[in-house]
Coordinates of C-alpha atoms and ligand atoms in Angstrom, one line a residue:
X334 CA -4.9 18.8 -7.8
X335 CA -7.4 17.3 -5.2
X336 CA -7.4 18.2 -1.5
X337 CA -5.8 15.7 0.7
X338 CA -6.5 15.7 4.2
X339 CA -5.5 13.2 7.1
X340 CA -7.3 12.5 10.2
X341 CA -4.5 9.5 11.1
X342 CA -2.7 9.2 13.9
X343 CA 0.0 7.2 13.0
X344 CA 1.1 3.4 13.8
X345 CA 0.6 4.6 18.0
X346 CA 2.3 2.9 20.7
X347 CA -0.6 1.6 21.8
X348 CA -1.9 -0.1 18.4
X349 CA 1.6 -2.1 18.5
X350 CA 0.6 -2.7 22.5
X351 CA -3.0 -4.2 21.3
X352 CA -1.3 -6.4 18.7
X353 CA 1.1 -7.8 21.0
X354 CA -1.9 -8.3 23.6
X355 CA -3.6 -10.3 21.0
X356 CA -1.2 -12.5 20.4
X357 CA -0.3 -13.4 23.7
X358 CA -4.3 -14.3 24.6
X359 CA -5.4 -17.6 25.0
X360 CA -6.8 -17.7 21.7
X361 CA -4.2 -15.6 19.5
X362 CA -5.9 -12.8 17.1
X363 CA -4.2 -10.6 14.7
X364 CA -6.6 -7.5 13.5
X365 CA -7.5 -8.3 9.9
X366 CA -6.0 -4.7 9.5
X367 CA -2.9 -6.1 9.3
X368 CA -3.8 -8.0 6.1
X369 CA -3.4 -5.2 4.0
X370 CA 0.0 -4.0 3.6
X371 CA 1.0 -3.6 -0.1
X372 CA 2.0 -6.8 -0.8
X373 CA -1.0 -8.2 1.2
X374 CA -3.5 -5.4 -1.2
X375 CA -1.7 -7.0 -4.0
X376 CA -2.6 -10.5 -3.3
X377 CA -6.0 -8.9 -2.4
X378 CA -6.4 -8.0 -5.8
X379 CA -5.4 -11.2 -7.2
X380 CA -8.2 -12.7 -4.9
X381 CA -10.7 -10.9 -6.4
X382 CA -10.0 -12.2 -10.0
X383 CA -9.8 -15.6 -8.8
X384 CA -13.3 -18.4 -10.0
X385 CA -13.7 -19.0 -6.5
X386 CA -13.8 -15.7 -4.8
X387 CA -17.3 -14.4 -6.5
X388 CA -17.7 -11.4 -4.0
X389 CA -16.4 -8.8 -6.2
X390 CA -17.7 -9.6 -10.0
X391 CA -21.2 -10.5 -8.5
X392 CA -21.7 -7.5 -7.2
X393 CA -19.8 -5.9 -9.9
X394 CA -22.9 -7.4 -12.1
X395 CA -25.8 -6.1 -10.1
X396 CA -24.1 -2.6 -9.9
X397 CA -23.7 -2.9 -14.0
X398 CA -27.4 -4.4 -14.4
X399 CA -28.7 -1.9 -11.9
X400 CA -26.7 1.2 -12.1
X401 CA -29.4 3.7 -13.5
X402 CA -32.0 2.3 -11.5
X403 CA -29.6 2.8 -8.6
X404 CA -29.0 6.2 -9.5
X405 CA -32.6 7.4 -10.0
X406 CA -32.7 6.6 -5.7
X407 CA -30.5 8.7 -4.6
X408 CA -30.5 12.7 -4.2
X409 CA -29.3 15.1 -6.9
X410 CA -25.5 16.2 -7.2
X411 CA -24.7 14.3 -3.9
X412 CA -21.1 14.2 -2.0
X413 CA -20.1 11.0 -3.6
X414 CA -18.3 9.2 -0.3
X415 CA -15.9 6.3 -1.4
X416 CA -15.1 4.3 2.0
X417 CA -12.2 2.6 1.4
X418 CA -11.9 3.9 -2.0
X419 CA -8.3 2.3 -3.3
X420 CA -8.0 2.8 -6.8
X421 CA -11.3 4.7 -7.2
X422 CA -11.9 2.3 -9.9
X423 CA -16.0 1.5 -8.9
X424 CA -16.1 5.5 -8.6
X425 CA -15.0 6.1 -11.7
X426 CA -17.7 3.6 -13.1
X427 CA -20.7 5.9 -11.5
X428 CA -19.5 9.3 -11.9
X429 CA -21.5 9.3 -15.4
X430 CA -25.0 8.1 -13.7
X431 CA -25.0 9.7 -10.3
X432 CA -23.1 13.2 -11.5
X433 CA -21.5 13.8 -7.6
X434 CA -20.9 17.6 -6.6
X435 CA -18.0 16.5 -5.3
X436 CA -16.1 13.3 -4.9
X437 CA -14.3 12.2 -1.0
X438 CA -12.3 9.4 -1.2
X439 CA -11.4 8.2 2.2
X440 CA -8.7 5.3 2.7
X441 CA -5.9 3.9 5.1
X442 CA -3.2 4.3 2.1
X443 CA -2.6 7.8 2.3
X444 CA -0.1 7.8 -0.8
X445 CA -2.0 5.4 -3.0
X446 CA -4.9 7.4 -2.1
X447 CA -3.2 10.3 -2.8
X448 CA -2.7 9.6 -6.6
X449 CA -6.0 7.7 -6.7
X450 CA -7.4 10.8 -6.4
X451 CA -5.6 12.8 -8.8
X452 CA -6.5 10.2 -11.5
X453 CA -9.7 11.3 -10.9
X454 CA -9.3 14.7 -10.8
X455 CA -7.2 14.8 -13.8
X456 CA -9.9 12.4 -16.0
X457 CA -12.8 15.0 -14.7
X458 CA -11.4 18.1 -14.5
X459 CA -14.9 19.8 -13.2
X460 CA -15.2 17.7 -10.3
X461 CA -13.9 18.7 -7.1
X462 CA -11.8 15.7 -5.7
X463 CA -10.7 15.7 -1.3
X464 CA -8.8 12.3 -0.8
X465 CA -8.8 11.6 3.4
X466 CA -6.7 9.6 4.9
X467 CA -8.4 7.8 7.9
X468 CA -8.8 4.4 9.5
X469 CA -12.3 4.8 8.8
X470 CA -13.4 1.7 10.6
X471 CA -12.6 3.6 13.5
X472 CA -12.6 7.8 13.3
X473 CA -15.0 8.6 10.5
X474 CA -14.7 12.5 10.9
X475 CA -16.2 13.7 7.9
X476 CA -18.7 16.8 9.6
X477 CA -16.8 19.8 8.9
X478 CA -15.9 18.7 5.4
X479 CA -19.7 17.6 4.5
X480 CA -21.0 20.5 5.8
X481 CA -18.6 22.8 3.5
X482 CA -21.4 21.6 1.2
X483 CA -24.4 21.9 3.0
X484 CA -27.1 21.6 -0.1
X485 CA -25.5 18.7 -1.1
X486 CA -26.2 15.1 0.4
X487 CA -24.0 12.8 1.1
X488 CA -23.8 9.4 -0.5
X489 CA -22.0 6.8 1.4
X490 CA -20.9 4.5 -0.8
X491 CA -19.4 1.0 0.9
X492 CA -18.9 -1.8 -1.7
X493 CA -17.4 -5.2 -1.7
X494 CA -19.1 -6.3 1.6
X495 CA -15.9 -5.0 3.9
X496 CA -19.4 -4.8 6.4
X497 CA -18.8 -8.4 6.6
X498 CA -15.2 -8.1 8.3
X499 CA -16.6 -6.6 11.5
X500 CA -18.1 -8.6 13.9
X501 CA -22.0 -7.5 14.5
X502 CA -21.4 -5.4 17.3
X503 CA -19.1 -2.9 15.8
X504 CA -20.6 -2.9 12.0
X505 CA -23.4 -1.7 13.9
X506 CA -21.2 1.2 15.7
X507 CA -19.9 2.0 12.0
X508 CA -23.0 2.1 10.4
X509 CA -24.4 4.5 13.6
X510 CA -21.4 6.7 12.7
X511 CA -23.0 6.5 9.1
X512 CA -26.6 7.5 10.3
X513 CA -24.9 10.4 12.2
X514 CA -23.2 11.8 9.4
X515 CA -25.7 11.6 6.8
X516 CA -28.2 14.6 8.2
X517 CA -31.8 13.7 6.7
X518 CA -31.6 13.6 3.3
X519 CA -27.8 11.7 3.3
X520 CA -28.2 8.1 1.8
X521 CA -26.2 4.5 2.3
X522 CA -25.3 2.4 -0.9
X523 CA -23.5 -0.9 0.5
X524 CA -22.6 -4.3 -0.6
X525 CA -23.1 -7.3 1.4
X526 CA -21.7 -11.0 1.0
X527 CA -25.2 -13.4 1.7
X528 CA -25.4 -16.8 2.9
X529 CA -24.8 -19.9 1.0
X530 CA -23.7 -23.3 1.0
X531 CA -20.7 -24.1 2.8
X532 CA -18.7 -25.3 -0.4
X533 CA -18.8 -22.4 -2.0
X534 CA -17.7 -20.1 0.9
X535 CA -15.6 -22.1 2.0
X536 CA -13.7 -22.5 -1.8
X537 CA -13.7 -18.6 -1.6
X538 CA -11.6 -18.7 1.2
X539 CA -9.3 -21.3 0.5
X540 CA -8.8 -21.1 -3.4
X541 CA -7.3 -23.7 -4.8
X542 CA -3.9 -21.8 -6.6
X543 CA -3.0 -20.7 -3.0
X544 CA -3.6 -17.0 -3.2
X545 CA -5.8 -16.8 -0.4
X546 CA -3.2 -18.8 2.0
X547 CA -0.5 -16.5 0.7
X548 CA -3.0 -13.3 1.9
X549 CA -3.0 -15.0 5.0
X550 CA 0.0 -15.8 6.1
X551 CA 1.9 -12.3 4.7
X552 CA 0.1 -11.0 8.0
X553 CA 3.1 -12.7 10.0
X554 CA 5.3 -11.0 7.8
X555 CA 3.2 -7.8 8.7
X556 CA 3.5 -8.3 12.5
X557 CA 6.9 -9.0 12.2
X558 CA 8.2 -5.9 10.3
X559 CA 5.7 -3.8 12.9
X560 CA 6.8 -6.0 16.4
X561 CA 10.1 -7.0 15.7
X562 CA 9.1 -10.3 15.8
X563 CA 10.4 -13.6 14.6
X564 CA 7.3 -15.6 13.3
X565 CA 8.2 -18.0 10.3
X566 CA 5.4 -18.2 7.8
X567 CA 6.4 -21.3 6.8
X568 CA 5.5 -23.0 10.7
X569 CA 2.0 -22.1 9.7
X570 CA -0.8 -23.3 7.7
X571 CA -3.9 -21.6 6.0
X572 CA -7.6 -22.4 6.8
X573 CA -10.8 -21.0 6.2
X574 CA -13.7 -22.6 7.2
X575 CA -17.6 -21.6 7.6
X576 CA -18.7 -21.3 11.6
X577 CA -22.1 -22.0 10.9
X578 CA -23.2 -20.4 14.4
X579 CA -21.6 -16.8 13.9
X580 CA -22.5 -16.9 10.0
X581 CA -19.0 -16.3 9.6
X582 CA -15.8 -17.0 7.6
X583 CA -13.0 -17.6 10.3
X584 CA -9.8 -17.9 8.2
X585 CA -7.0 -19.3 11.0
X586 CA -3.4 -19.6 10.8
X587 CA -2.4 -22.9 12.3
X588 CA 0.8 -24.0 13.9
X589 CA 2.2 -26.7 11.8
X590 CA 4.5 -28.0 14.6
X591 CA 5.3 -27.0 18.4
X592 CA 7.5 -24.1 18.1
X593 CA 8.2 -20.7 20.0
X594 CA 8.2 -17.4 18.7
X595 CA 10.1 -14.0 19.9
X596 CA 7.1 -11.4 19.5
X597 CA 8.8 -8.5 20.9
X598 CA 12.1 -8.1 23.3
X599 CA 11.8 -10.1 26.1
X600 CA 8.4 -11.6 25.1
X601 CA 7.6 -14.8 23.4
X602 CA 4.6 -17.0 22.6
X603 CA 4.7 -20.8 23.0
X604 CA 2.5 -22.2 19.9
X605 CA 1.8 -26.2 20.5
X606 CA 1.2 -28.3 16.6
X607 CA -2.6 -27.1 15.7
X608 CA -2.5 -23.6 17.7
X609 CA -4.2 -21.1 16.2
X610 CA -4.0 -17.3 15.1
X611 CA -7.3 -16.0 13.9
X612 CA -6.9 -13.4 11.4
X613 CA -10.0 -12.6 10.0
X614 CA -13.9 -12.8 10.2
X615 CA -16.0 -12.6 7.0
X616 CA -20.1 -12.7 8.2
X617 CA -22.5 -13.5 5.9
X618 CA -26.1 -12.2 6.1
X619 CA -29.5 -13.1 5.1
X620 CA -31.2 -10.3 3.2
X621 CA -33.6 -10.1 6.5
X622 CA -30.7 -10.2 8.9
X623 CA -29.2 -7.6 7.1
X624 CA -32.2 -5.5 7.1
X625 CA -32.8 -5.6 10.9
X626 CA -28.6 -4.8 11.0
X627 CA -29.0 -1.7 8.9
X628 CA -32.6 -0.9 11.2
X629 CA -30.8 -1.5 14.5
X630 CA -28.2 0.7 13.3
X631 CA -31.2 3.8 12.5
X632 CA -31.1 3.2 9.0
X633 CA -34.4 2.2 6.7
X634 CA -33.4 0.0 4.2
X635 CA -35.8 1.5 1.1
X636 CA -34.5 -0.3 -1.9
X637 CA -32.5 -3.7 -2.7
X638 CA -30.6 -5.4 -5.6
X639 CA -29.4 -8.9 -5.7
X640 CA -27.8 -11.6 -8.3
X641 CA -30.1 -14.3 -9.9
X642 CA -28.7 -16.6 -7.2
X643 CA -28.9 -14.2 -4.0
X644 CA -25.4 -14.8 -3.8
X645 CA -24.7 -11.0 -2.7
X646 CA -26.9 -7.8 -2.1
X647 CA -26.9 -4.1 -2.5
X648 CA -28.7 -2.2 -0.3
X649 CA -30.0 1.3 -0.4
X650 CA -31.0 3.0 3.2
X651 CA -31.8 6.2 4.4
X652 CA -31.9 7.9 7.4
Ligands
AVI1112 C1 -12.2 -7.2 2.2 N1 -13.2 -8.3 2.5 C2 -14.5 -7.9 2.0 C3 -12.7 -9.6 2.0 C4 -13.8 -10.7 2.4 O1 -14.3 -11.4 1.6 O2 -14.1 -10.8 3.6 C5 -11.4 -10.0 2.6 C6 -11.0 -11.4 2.2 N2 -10.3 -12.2 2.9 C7 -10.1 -13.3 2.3 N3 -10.5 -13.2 1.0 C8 -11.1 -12.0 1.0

C-alpha cells in the first residue's frame, strides 16, 4: 500500500473568515479553490473533453509527440512529483519513459488521492508510491520526504497550466517554493496555456453546452454548504471573458436581478442587477513572458515544447 501523509490543516476558521471577507468587498471574489468540490471536479472533467476547451488534449499531444525527447532531459531515476495529481492518469503515461525512483503524488483530495495512489502502486508493484495531502498552492512541504532520497532528484511535474490560475505575483512565490525544493540537480516540467485570439479563449470559457457555466456557478453551492449561506444559483449568470490588460481569463458570476443574500448569521450582501462575483483568473503567457516568469522565479528555462499552433507550451527549467 502507498504511504499517505497529510500536511492539511483542515477547513480553519479563518479560511471560512477570508471567504466571507471576500464576499463582502466591494468587488466580491470567491477563491477559485472553491471550484473544485466533487461535483465541481466532475464538471471539471467534462470541461476538459469538451471542442472548445483545447488546454488539456494540446498539451496532451506535445507530451505524446515529445515524451522521449522530454525524458532524455531530465536526471536518472528521479522523485517523480505529481502536483495536483488527481487520478494519476498523466503519471501513469510517463512511468515507462522517465523510470521514477519513487512516485509523490501530492493533492487537496485526500481520499481520492488516497486510492489514486494505490492504483498505482497496485499496476507497479516495484515502485514506491507516498500520496500527500496538501493545499500545495500554499504549504509545499516536501524537504524531509525528498531528502529520505537524497541521490535521487526531484522532478516537479505541473501539467494542465493550473500556473495560469494564480495571479503573477503568487505563481511566482509557488514556483520560488519550487526552486527551493529542487536542490541543484532537481528539475521543473510545467504546462502553460499561451496567448491567442480572444474567440477562442473566450469559447473555452464559455462553452457552448453549458458545462463551463455549470463549473461556475456550483461554487455558490460550495460557499453555501461551507457559510451557511443562502445564494441561489439560479440569480446568477456565467461569463468569461478575455481582460486583454492582465492577459487573463476573468470568469464572473453576475447578478441577474437586485437581490440580497444571507452569507452567514447575521450577515448579508446586497447584490444590485449586473453585480459581480469573480471566481476565477486564467493568465495566458507568451513563451517570452513565460520565460522571464520562470527566471524571476530562479529558474532557467533550458528546453521547450509547443503545438504547431503555439497554442500551449511545455517547459523544462532547472535550477
Ligand atoms: C485548472 N485550470 C487550469 C483551468 C483553466 O483553464 O484555467 C480551470 C478552468 N476554469 C474554467 N475552465 C477551466
Amino acid at each position: 500500500m502507498p504511504r499517505l501523509e497529510t500536511t492539511l490543516r483542515l477547513p480553519a476558521q479563518d479560511e471560512l473568515q477570508q471567504l466571507l471577507q471576500g464576499l463582502l468587498q466591494p468587488s466580491a471574489r470567491i477563491d477559485s479553490k472553491y471550484l473544485y468540490d466533487d461535483r465541481g471536479c466532475e464538471l471539471f472533467t467534462d470541461i476538459c473533453r469538451l471542442d472548445e476547451y483545447y488546454p488539456t488534449r494540446t498539451e496532451a499531444h506535445i507530451f505524446s509527440d515529445h515524451r522521449d525527447a522530454i525524458a532524455a532531459q531530465l536526471p536518472d531515476t528521479p522523485q517523480w512529483i505529481d502536483l495536483g495529481c488527481g487520478d494519476c492518469s498523466k503519471t501513469l503515461t510517463w512511468l515507462d519513459a522517465v523510470q521514477p525512483a519513487r512516485v509523490i503524488g501530492v493533492d487537496i483530495a485526500g481520499e481520492f488521492l488516497h486510492s489514486s495512489m494505490a492504483a498505482v502502486a497496485r499496476a507497479n508493484p516495484e515502485l514506491e508510491c507516498v500520496g500527500v495531502v496538501c493545499d500545495f498552492t500554499q504549504h509545499l512541504e516536501l524537504q524531509e520526504l525528498l531528502a529520505e532520497r537524497p541521490t535521487n532528484p526531484p522532478v516537479f511535474f505541473y501539467p494542465g497550466s493550473s500556473i495560469g490560475n494564480f495571479e503573477p505575483r503568487d505563481a511566482m512565490r509557488f514556483l520560488r517554493r519550487i526552486r527551493a525544493l529542487s536542490g541543484e540537480h532537481g528539475r521543473l516540467l510545467i504546462g502553460a496555456d499561451l496567448l491567442k485570439p480572444r474567440a477562442i479563449l473566450e469559447a473555452a470559457y464559455d462553452d457552448a453546452s453549458g458545462v463551463t457555466a455549470a463549473f461556475n456557478l456550483n461554487i455558490l453551492n460550495v460557499v453555501n454548504r461551507e457559510l451557511g449561506a443562502e445564494f441561489q444559483p439560479e440569480l446568477f449568470r456565467h461569463q468569461a471573458h478575455f481582460d486583454e490588460a492582465h492577459r487573463r481569463i476573468e470568469m464572473h458570476l453576475v447578478a441577474r436581478e437586485r437581490h440580497s443574500v444571507r452569507l452567514a448569521r447575521h450577515t448579508h450582501r446586497y447584490f444590485g442587477a449586473g453585480e459581480r462575483i469573480v471566481t476565477e483568473y486564467s493568465h495566458k503567457y507568451s513563451v517570452d513572458e513565460f520565460r522571464a516568469l520562470l527566471a524571476a522565479s530562479g529558474l532557467h528555462c533550458s528546453h521547450y515544447w509547443a503545438d504547431p499552433q503555439d497554442w500551449f507550451g511545455v517547459f523544462l527549467a532547472e535550477p
